[in-house]
Amino acid sequence: MRFRHPDGSTVHLAYCTNVHPAETLDGVLAQLRDHCEPVRRRLGRDRLGIGLWLAKDAAHALGTDPSALRGLRTELDRRGLEVVTLNGFPYEGFGAEEVKYRVYKPDWTDPERLDHTTALARVLVGLLPDDVTEGSISTLPLAWRTPYDERSAKTAQAALLTLAERLDALAELTGRDIRVGLEPEPGCIVETTRDAIAPLTAIGHERIGICVDTCHLATSFEDPHTALDALTDAHVPIVKSQLSAALHAEQPHLPDVREALAAFDEPRFLHQTRAATAAGLRGTDDLGQALKGDVLPDASPWRAHFHVPLHAAPAAPLTSTLPVLKAALTRLVGGAHPRTLHLEVETYTWQALPAELRPRARSQLADGIAAELALARDLLTDLGLKELP
């Protein structure tokens, strides 16, 4: 979906296909048929943006076989779909029964992460619509926090500098500008937008920036206005933003709140949980850890890294951080000029929701994703952007 900002620029809205995990190119092609095109039809649009997640094997197939890449581009066109952004964070196995800490490997100290991201950039050049010259890729925020030392930091920085050189060469060769954004996430070396400023300014390259995920922003209790202004002041490019909402518990000391939270404690993904205290942010790596005894202070609200559907906040006594998303979006695209051109709804946890909230069929999942995109569309038009055909 495309929108015209009052300044004349085009803002793209997509949804991320990591909600339909597939490891192979055949699986990606099936996603387009079984999920993405039905979502487009529900929205009544001739064209729908998708943020592709390409696992290692799918990316390799596309990067080594020009005919396969042309075939994917043809299939996108045939189904009324377009790609301007990729999710380069998960490497493989995102649909496994247990993902947890595995999603952070390989990290930016491993040459495989550089090679994979380079391959994604080359693939994206071939997928961009003919009238679009800018593409974006989100990637993990350097590494999980342990083990990581000064040597690791230098290795990761060198890898990102090499990536920047490769993106420069790609732009010179193709005329397409591909940018990569570190995506701050609780528990990682770059946990907050504030953590991103030092390593990104040290790199100091226009094609290496940040991806602002509004669920992660909220989980870390960052104020969106302060956070985004600090990025602008530090001249850190906001490559893209993932529109998402976290799980919020206002009174975690109450038994009924604990019971409601426990329903979201599931075995596939990490749900880092945070509490803002007078002494600073306190947290656990997973929701289940927070619910055990007094590990996490419960006199103040908790937020958990659980991407809840944008249009469907959990039932009381829980809620979502949709207000944080709205505030961030106002700052991102509500001003005289947009701070990013690429927006992506990323709710990959539909099948991890409590059983009574999970879609039971493809049609229900398509209905839910379409409803999320419709909400995001309405937020954008309320800010003065005009939806384009």
Tab-separated table of C-alpha atoms in Angstrom:
chain	number	residue	atom	x	y	z
A	1	MET	CA	0.000	0.000	0.000
A	2	ARG	CA	1.307	3.409	-0.929
A	3	PHE	CA	0.526	6.790	0.580
A	4	ARG	CA	1.314	10.305	-0.526
A	5	HIS	CA	2.761	12.426	2.257
A	6	PRO	CA	1.804	16.135	2.215
A	7	ASP	CA	5.371	16.937	1.178
A	8	GLY	CA	4.897	14.854	-1.979
A	9	SER	CA	6.984	11.823	-0.999
A	10	THR	CA	5.645	8.258	-1.132
A	11	VAL	CA	5.343	6.262	2.097
A	12	HIS	CA	5.060	2.481	1.751
A	13	LEU	CA	3.045	0.243	4.092
A	14	ALA	CA	3.507	-3.535	4.064
A	15	TYR	CA	2.999	-6.507	6.325
A	16	CYS	CA	5.794	-8.891	7.191
A	17	THR	CA	5.579	-12.463	5.912
A	18	ASN	CA	7.459	-13.988	8.840
A	19	VAL	CA	3.952	-14.743	10.112
A	20	HIS	CA	3.923	-17.426	7.378
A	21	PRO	CA	7.385	-18.924	7.895
A	22	ALA	CA	8.884	-20.866	4.995
A	23	GLU	CA	12.451	-22.043	4.560
A	24	THR	CA	12.508	-22.580	0.791
A	25	LEU	CA	11.675	-20.640	-2.339
A	26	ASP	CA	8.780	-22.993	-3.048
A	27	GLY	CA	7.431	-22.136	0.391
A	28	VAL	CA	7.700	-18.412	-0.344
A	29	LEU	CA	5.802	-18.832	-3.608
A	30	ALA	CA	3.098	-20.751	-1.746
A	31	GLN	CA	2.813	-17.882	0.762
A	32	LEU	CA	2.038	-15.450	-2.021
A	33	ARG	CA	-0.782	-17.665	-3.254
A	34	ASP	CA	-2.213	-18.862	0.045
A	35	HIS	CA	-1.839	-15.785	2.248
A	36	CYS	CA	-0.611	-12.560	0.672
A	37	GLU	CA	-2.972	-12.367	-2.291
A	38	PRO	CA	-6.024	-13.208	-0.116
A	39	VAL	CA	-5.069	-10.368	2.257
A	40	ARG	CA	-4.839	-7.987	-0.697
A	41	ARG	CA	-8.263	-9.041	-1.922
A	42	ARG	CA	-9.810	-8.493	1.491
A	43	LEU	CA	-8.503	-4.939	1.484
A	44	GLY	CA	-9.912	-4.337	-1.980
A	45	ARG	CA	-6.587	-3.119	-3.300
A	46	ASP	CA	-4.988	-3.714	-6.682
A	47	ARG	CA	-1.556	-3.617	-5.057
A	48	LEU	CA	-0.333	-4.689	-1.623
A	49	GLY	CA	3.120	-4.277	-0.119
A	50	ILE	CA	4.676	-7.226	1.655
A	51	GLY	CA	7.837	-7.294	3.732
A	52	LEU	CA	9.381	-10.597	2.708
A	53	TRP	CA	11.188	-12.796	5.179
A	54	LEU	CA	13.627	-14.919	3.203
A	55	ALA	CA	15.300	-17.722	5.151
A	56	LYS	CA	18.857	-18.775	4.369
A	57	ASP	CA	17.938	-21.413	1.768
A	58	ALA	CA	15.391	-19.220	-0.034
A	59	ALA	CA	17.815	-16.283	-0.146
A	60	HIS	CA	20.575	-18.524	-1.482
A	61	ALA	CA	18.328	-19.920	-4.219
A	62	LEU	CA	17.326	-16.429	-5.346
A	63	GLY	CA	20.841	-15.045	-5.117
A	64	THR	CA	22.444	-17.786	-7.200
A	65	ASP	CA	19.786	-18.301	-9.861
A	66	PRO	CA	18.779	-15.216	-11.867
A	67	SER	CA	15.854	-17.093	-13.420
A	68	ALA	CA	14.478	-17.909	-9.976
A	69	LEU	CA	14.675	-14.244	-9.003
A	70	ARG	CA	12.898	-13.217	-12.199
A	71	GLY	CA	10.288	-15.868	-11.531
A	72	LEU	CA	9.581	-14.520	-8.047
A	73	ARG	CA	9.309	-10.980	-9.355
A	74	THR	CA	6.872	-12.168	-12.037
A	75	GLU	CA	4.794	-13.978	-9.431
A	76	LEU	CA	4.653	-10.883	-7.249
A	77	ASP	CA	3.430	-8.812	-10.178
A	78	ARG	CA	0.866	-11.431	-11.166
A	79	ARG	CA	-0.642	-11.478	-7.688
A	80	GLY	CA	-0.715	-7.711	-7.217
A	81	LEU	CA	2.090	-7.677	-4.650
A	82	GLU	CA	5.198	-5.529	-4.312
A	83	VAL	CA	8.330	-5.634	-2.174
A	84	VAL	CA	10.374	-2.651	-1.017
A	85	THR	CA	11.567	-4.119	2.284
A	86	LEU	CA	12.885	-7.408	3.637
A	87	ASN	CA	13.031	-8.764	7.170
A	88	GLY	CA	16.626	-9.917	7.494
A	89	PHE	CA	16.545	-10.599	11.252
A	90	PRO	CA	15.682	-14.349	11.477
A	91	TYR	CA	18.175	-16.488	9.573
A	92	GLU	CA	16.402	-19.828	9.539
A	93	GLY	CA	14.020	-21.970	11.556
A	94	PHE	CA	11.583	-19.206	12.468
A	95	GLY	CA	8.711	-21.651	12.142
A	96	ALA	CA	10.295	-24.220	14.453
A	97	GLU	CA	8.437	-25.428	17.535
A	98	GLU	CA	11.018	-23.616	19.667
A	99	VAL	CA	12.842	-20.550	18.378
A	100	LYS	CA	13.777	-18.647	21.566
A	101	TYR	CA	17.487	-17.698	21.599
A	102	ARG	CA	18.175	-19.341	18.218
A	103	VAL	CA	16.801	-16.298	16.398
A	104	TYR	CA	19.933	-14.321	17.336
A	105	LYS	CA	22.309	-16.613	15.433
A	106	PRO	CA	24.353	-16.016	13.409
A	107	ASP	CA	25.045	-12.570	14.813
A	108	TRP	CA	27.178	-9.769	13.420
A	109	THR	CA	30.379	-11.342	14.757
A	110	ASP	CA	29.822	-14.287	12.373
A	111	PRO	CA	30.788	-13.835	8.692
A	112	GLU	CA	27.646	-15.723	7.705
A	113	ARG	CA	25.494	-12.807	8.865
A	114	LEU	CA	27.373	-10.436	6.566
A	115	ASP	CA	27.117	-12.842	3.634
A	116	HIS	CA	23.400	-13.434	4.209
A	117	THR	CA	22.607	-9.736	4.449
A	118	THR	CA	24.636	-9.005	1.338
A	119	ALA	CA	22.679	-11.707	-0.498
A	120	LEU	CA	19.405	-10.175	0.675
A	121	ALA	CA	20.464	-6.758	-0.607
A	122	ARG	CA	21.225	-8.171	-4.041
A	123	VAL	CA	17.907	-10.016	-4.108
A	124	LEU	CA	15.998	-6.904	-3.091
A	125	VAL	CA	17.488	-4.962	-6.015
A	126	GLY	CA	15.814	-7.478	-8.316
A	127	LEU	CA	12.466	-7.345	-6.499
A	128	LEU	CA	11.956	-3.587	-6.238
A	129	PRO	CA	9.125	-2.223	-8.388
A	130	ASP	CA	10.284	-0.452	-11.536
A	131	ASP	CA	9.323	2.972	-10.159
A	132	VAL	CA	11.053	2.509	-6.775
A	133	THR	CA	14.770	3.064	-6.219
A	134	GLU	CA	15.016	2.678	-2.422
A	135	GLY	CA	14.833	-0.595	-0.515
A	136	SER	CA	15.303	-1.468	3.153
A	137	ILE	CA	16.346	-4.485	5.198
A	138	SER	CA	16.004	-4.906	8.956
A	139	THR	CA	18.597	-6.953	10.815
A	140	LEU	CA	19.365	-8.066	14.342
A	141	PRO	CA	20.891	-5.482	16.733
A	142	LEU	CA	24.474	-6.779	16.568
A	143	ALA	CA	24.024	-9.773	18.908
A	144	TRP	CA	22.379	-11.178	21.985
A	145	ARG	CA	23.971	-9.563	25.018
A	146	THR	CA	26.142	-12.521	26.049
A	147	PRO	CA	28.814	-13.403	25.286
A	148	TYR	CA	29.950	-10.097	23.808
A	149	ASP	CA	33.166	-8.219	24.524
A	150	GLU	CA	35.294	-5.466	23.011
A	151	ARG	CA	36.704	-7.843	20.422
A	152	SER	CA	33.174	-8.843	19.431
A	153	ALA	CA	32.213	-5.185	19.073
A	154	LYS	CA	35.146	-4.502	16.762
A	155	THR	CA	34.341	-7.565	14.650
A	156	ALA	CA	30.702	-6.521	14.292
A	157	GLN	CA	31.657	-2.952	13.410
A	158	ALA	CA	34.068	-4.164	10.735
A	159	ALA	CA	31.355	-6.382	9.258
A	160	LEU	CA	28.907	-3.491	9.053
A	161	LEU	CA	31.530	-1.257	7.446
A	162	THR	CA	32.124	-3.965	4.852
A	163	LEU	CA	28.374	-4.180	4.304
A	164	ALA	CA	28.241	-0.421	3.758
A	165	GLU	CA	30.956	-0.690	1.104
A	166	ARG	CA	29.005	-3.457	-0.633
A	167	LEU	CA	25.800	-1.411	-0.557
A	168	ASP	CA	27.677	1.533	-2.059
A	169	ALA	CA	28.968	-0.677	-4.859
A	170	LEU	CA	25.501	-2.114	-5.426
A	171	ALA	CA	24.033	1.375	-5.728
A	172	GLU	CA	26.701	2.424	-8.213
A	173	LEU	CA	26.136	-0.703	-10.284
A	174	THR	CA	22.326	-0.789	-10.262
A	175	GLY	CA	21.086	2.699	-9.352
A	176	ARG	CA	19.130	1.127	-6.471
A	177	ASP	CA	19.730	2.372	-2.930
A	178	ILE	CA	19.462	-0.462	-0.395
A	179	ARG	CA	19.732	0.468	3.283
A	180	VAL	CA	20.040	-1.791	6.325
A	181	GLY	CA	18.691	-1.008	9.794
A	182	LEU	CA	19.666	-2.502	13.138
A	183	GLU	CA	16.467	-3.397	14.992
A	184	PRO	CA	16.839	-2.722	18.758
A	185	GLU	CA	15.342	-5.509	20.844
A	186	PRO	CA	15.223	-6.192	24.606
A	187	GLY	CA	18.043	-8.438	25.761
A	188	CYS	CA	20.353	-7.599	22.865
A	189	ILE	CA	23.537	-5.540	22.736
A	190	VAL	CA	21.464	-2.813	21.129
A	191	GLU	CA	18.389	-3.032	23.351
A	192	THR	CA	17.033	0.494	22.862
A	193	THR	CA	17.201	3.266	20.295
A	194	ARG	CA	19.567	5.051	22.668
A	195	ASP	CA	21.905	2.030	22.566
A	196	ALA	CA	21.955	2.234	18.774
A	197	ILE	CA	23.295	5.766	18.544
A	198	ALA	CA	26.922	5.105	19.524
A	199	PRO	CA	27.627	2.142	17.199
A	200	LEU	CA	25.749	3.701	14.286
A	201	THR	CA	27.426	7.088	14.573
A	202	ALA	CA	30.770	5.284	14.809
A	203	ILE	CA	29.989	3.659	11.458
A	204	GLY	CA	28.695	6.983	10.140
A	205	HIS	CA	27.226	5.721	6.894
A	206	GLU	CA	23.947	6.794	5.311
A	207	ARG	CA	23.073	3.248	4.252
A	208	ILE	CA	23.436	1.742	7.742
A	209	GLY	CA	20.793	2.959	10.181
A	210	ILE	CA	18.043	1.788	12.472
A	211	CYS	CA	14.757	-0.071	12.195
A	212	VAL	CA	12.370	1.175	14.894
A	213	ASP	CA	10.066	-1.609	16.073
A	214	THR	CA	7.316	0.007	18.146
A	215	CYS	CA	6.696	-3.161	20.193
A	216	HIS	CA	10.351	-3.239	21.227
A	217	LEU	CA	10.303	0.504	21.856
A	218	ALA	CA	7.325	0.100	24.182
A	219	THR	CA	8.669	-3.002	25.929
A	220	SER	CA	11.726	-0.990	26.940
A	221	PHE	CA	9.469	1.850	28.150
A	222	GLU	CA	11.079	4.306	25.741
A	223	ASP	CA	9.197	7.519	25.121
A	224	PRO	CA	8.697	7.595	21.332
A	225	HIS	CA	9.039	11.359	21.009
A	226	THR	CA	12.297	11.470	22.976
A	227	ALA	CA	13.679	8.389	21.234
A	228	LEU	CA	12.944	9.480	17.684
A	229	ASP	CA	14.121	13.035	18.252
A	230	ALA	CA	17.396	11.718	19.647
A	231	LEU	CA	17.913	9.623	16.503
A	232	THR	CA	17.269	12.671	14.327
A	233	ASP	CA	19.618	14.834	16.385
A	234	ALA	CA	22.339	12.174	16.065
A	235	HIS	CA	21.772	11.947	12.274
A	236	VAL	CA	20.975	8.231	12.524
A	237	PRO	CA	18.908	7.201	9.467
A	238	ILE	CA	15.571	5.561	10.296
A	239	VAL	CA	15.657	2.954	7.564
A	240	LYS	CA	12.224	1.534	8.352
A	241	SER	CA	9.736	1.132	11.176
A	242	GLN	CA	7.869	-1.990	12.178
A	243	LEU	CA	4.415	-1.158	13.460
A	244	SER	CA	3.695	-3.493	16.342
A	245	ALA	CA	2.258	-3.519	19.856
A	246	ALA	CA	3.485	-5.163	23.051
A	247	LEU	CA	1.562	-6.765	25.896
A	248	HIS	CA	0.896	-4.376	28.816
A	249	ALA	CA	-0.075	-5.276	32.391
A	250	GLU	CA	-0.878	-2.260	34.536
A	251	GLN	CA	-1.098	-4.118	37.864
A	252	PRO	CA	1.059	-7.248	37.668
A	253	HIS	CA	0.799	-7.865	41.407
A	254	LEU	CA	-2.857	-8.914	41.102
A	255	PRO	CA	-3.592	-12.650	40.808
A	256	ASP	CA	-6.016	-12.237	37.900
A	257	VAL	CA	-3.410	-10.234	35.982
A	258	ARG	CA	-0.822	-12.941	36.581
A	259	GLU	CA	-3.277	-15.552	35.367
A	260	ALA	CA	-4.018	-13.546	32.225
A	261	LEU	CA	-0.301	-13.081	31.524
A	262	ALA	CA	0.365	-16.793	31.983
A	263	ALA	CA	-1.882	-17.516	28.991
A	264	PHE	CA	0.685	-15.694	26.804
A	265	ASP	CA	3.652	-17.659	28.159
A	266	GLU	CA	4.244	-20.025	25.247
A	267	PRO	CA	7.206	-22.180	24.176
A	268	ARG	CA	8.104	-20.891	20.704
A	269	PHE	CA	9.400	-17.324	21.085
A	270	LEU	CA	11.174	-15.305	23.756
A	271	HIS	CA	8.885	-12.790	25.419
A	272	GLN	CA	11.316	-10.498	27.216
A	273	THR	CA	9.495	-8.746	30.054
A	274	ARG	CA	10.342	-5.371	31.542
A	275	ALA	CA	9.300	-3.192	34.474
A	276	ALA	CA	10.175	0.482	34.812
A	277	THR	CA	11.233	1.230	38.383
A	278	ALA	CA	12.661	4.243	40.182
A	279	ALA	CA	16.032	2.516	40.029
A	280	GLY	CA	15.769	1.947	36.282
A	281	LEU	CA	14.572	-0.765	33.934
A	282	ARG	CA	14.394	-4.297	35.335
A	283	GLY	CA	13.719	-7.331	33.233
A	284	THR	CA	13.733	-11.044	32.466
A	285	ASP	CA	14.502	-12.906	29.266
A	286	ASP	CA	11.071	-14.517	29.132
A	287	LEU	CA	7.560	-14.021	30.453
A	288	GLY	CA	7.560	-17.280	32.376
A	289	GLN	CA	10.609	-16.148	34.346
A	290	ALA	CA	8.844	-12.918	35.312
A	291	LEU	CA	5.820	-14.828	36.573
A	292	LYS	CA	7.863	-16.966	38.951
A	293	GLY	CA	7.828	-15.511	42.454
A	294	ASP	CA	9.378	-12.082	42.919
A	295	VAL	CA	11.976	-12.179	40.143
A	296	LEU	CA	10.589	-8.948	38.676
A	297	PRO	CA	9.236	-6.059	40.790
A	298	ASP	CA	5.456	-5.916	40.419
A	299	ALA	CA	4.641	-2.571	41.991
A	300	SER	CA	4.783	-0.896	38.562
A	301	PRO	CA	3.470	-1.964	35.141
A	302	TRP	CA	5.004	-4.764	33.122
A	303	ARG	CA	5.420	-4.948	29.378
A	304	ALA	CA	6.213	-8.137	27.491
A	305	HIS	CA	7.721	-8.567	24.048
A	306	PHE	CA	4.699	-10.288	22.582
A	307	HIS	CA	3.506	-8.837	19.279
A	308	VAL	CA	-0.253	-8.650	19.796
A	309	PRO	CA	-2.581	-7.900	16.852
A	310	LEU	CA	-2.884	-4.165	16.340
A	311	HIS	CA	-6.661	-4.102	16.039
A	312	ALA	CA	-7.406	-6.555	18.854
A	313	ALA	CA	-6.028	-5.653	22.262
A	314	PRO	CA	-6.101	-8.481	24.822
A	315	ALA	CA	-9.102	-8.710	27.079
A	316	ALA	CA	-9.011	-6.967	30.445
A	317	PRO	CA	-7.123	-6.907	32.740
A	318	LEU	CA	-4.424	-6.762	30.031
A	319	THR	CA	-4.054	-4.333	27.174
A	320	SER	CA	-1.572	-3.460	24.432
A	321	THR	CA	0.851	-0.617	23.780
A	322	LEU	CA	-1.020	0.637	20.724
A	323	PRO	CA	-0.844	4.216	22.121
A	324	VAL	CA	2.964	4.013	21.863
A	325	LEU	CA	2.655	2.949	18.233
A	326	LYS	CA	0.320	5.870	17.520
A	327	ALA	CA	2.677	8.352	19.161
A	328	ALA	CA	5.655	6.960	17.267
A	329	LEU	CA	3.801	7.048	13.957
A	330	THR	CA	2.866	10.673	14.540
A	331	ARG	CA	6.537	11.472	15.011
A	332	LEU	CA	7.635	9.322	12.077
A	333	VAL	CA	5.301	10.568	9.354
A	334	GLY	CA	3.085	13.242	10.898
A	335	GLY	CA	5.495	16.143	10.506
A	336	ALA	CA	6.433	18.356	7.592
A	337	HIS	CA	8.579	15.551	6.168
A	338	PRO	CA	8.533	11.795	6.893
A	339	ARG	CA	11.445	10.433	8.892
A	340	THR	CA	11.113	7.077	7.129
A	341	LEU	CA	9.407	5.934	3.946
A	342	HIS	CA	9.014	2.256	4.860
A	343	LEU	CA	6.440	1.012	7.388
A	344	GLU	CA	5.770	-2.652	8.076
A	345	VAL	CA	3.129	-4.299	10.252
A	346	GLU	CA	4.917	-7.166	11.999
A	347	THR	CA	2.685	-9.434	14.036
A	348	TYR	CA	4.372	-12.811	13.682
A	349	THR	CA	2.777	-14.267	16.824
A	350	TRP	CA	-0.726	-15.027	15.547
A	351	GLN	CA	-0.193	-18.773	16.019
A	352	ALA	CA	1.427	-18.198	19.433
A	353	LEU	CA	-1.608	-16.418	20.894
A	354	PRO	CA	-3.659	-18.142	23.610
A	355	ALA	CA	-5.622	-20.971	21.996
A	356	GLU	CA	-8.971	-19.169	22.007
A	357	LEU	CA	-7.471	-16.196	20.103
A	358	ARG	CA	-5.600	-18.112	17.401
A	359	PRO	CA	-6.953	-18.221	13.854
A	360	ARG	CA	-8.232	-21.702	13.085
A	361	ALA	CA	-8.028	-21.422	9.313
A	362	ARG	CA	-6.142	-19.505	6.636
A	363	SER	CA	-9.188	-17.367	6.024
A	364	GLN	CA	-9.265	-16.209	9.652
A	365	LEU	CA	-5.573	-15.342	9.555
A	366	ALA	CA	-6.072	-13.355	6.349
A	367	ASP	CA	-9.008	-11.540	7.963
A	368	GLY	CA	-6.840	-10.619	10.957
A	369	ILE	CA	-3.880	-9.384	8.924
A	370	ALA	CA	-6.181	-7.339	6.713
A	371	ALA	CA	-7.748	-5.783	9.827
A	372	GLU	CA	-4.298	-4.824	11.131
A	373	LEU	CA	-3.392	-3.196	7.835
A	374	ALA	CA	-6.740	-1.379	7.737
A	375	LEU	CA	-6.038	0.074	11.179
A	376	ALA	CA	-2.555	1.181	10.099
A	377	ARG	CA	-4.040	2.705	6.940
A	378	ASP	CA	-6.561	4.683	8.987
A	379	LEU	CA	-3.827	5.971	11.285
A	380	LEU	CA	-1.862	7.190	8.274
A	381	THR	CA	-4.802	8.925	6.633
A	382	ASP	CA	-5.683	10.554	9.982
A	383	LEU	CA	-2.182	12.063	9.878
A	384	GLY	CA	-2.883	13.634	6.509
A	385	LEU	CA	-1.405	11.038	4.188
A	386	LYS	CA	-3.410	10.091	1.113
A	387	GLU	CA	-3.772	6.462	0.094
A	388	LEU	CA	-2.704	5.915	-3.504
A	389	PRO	CA	-4.298	3.454	-5.977
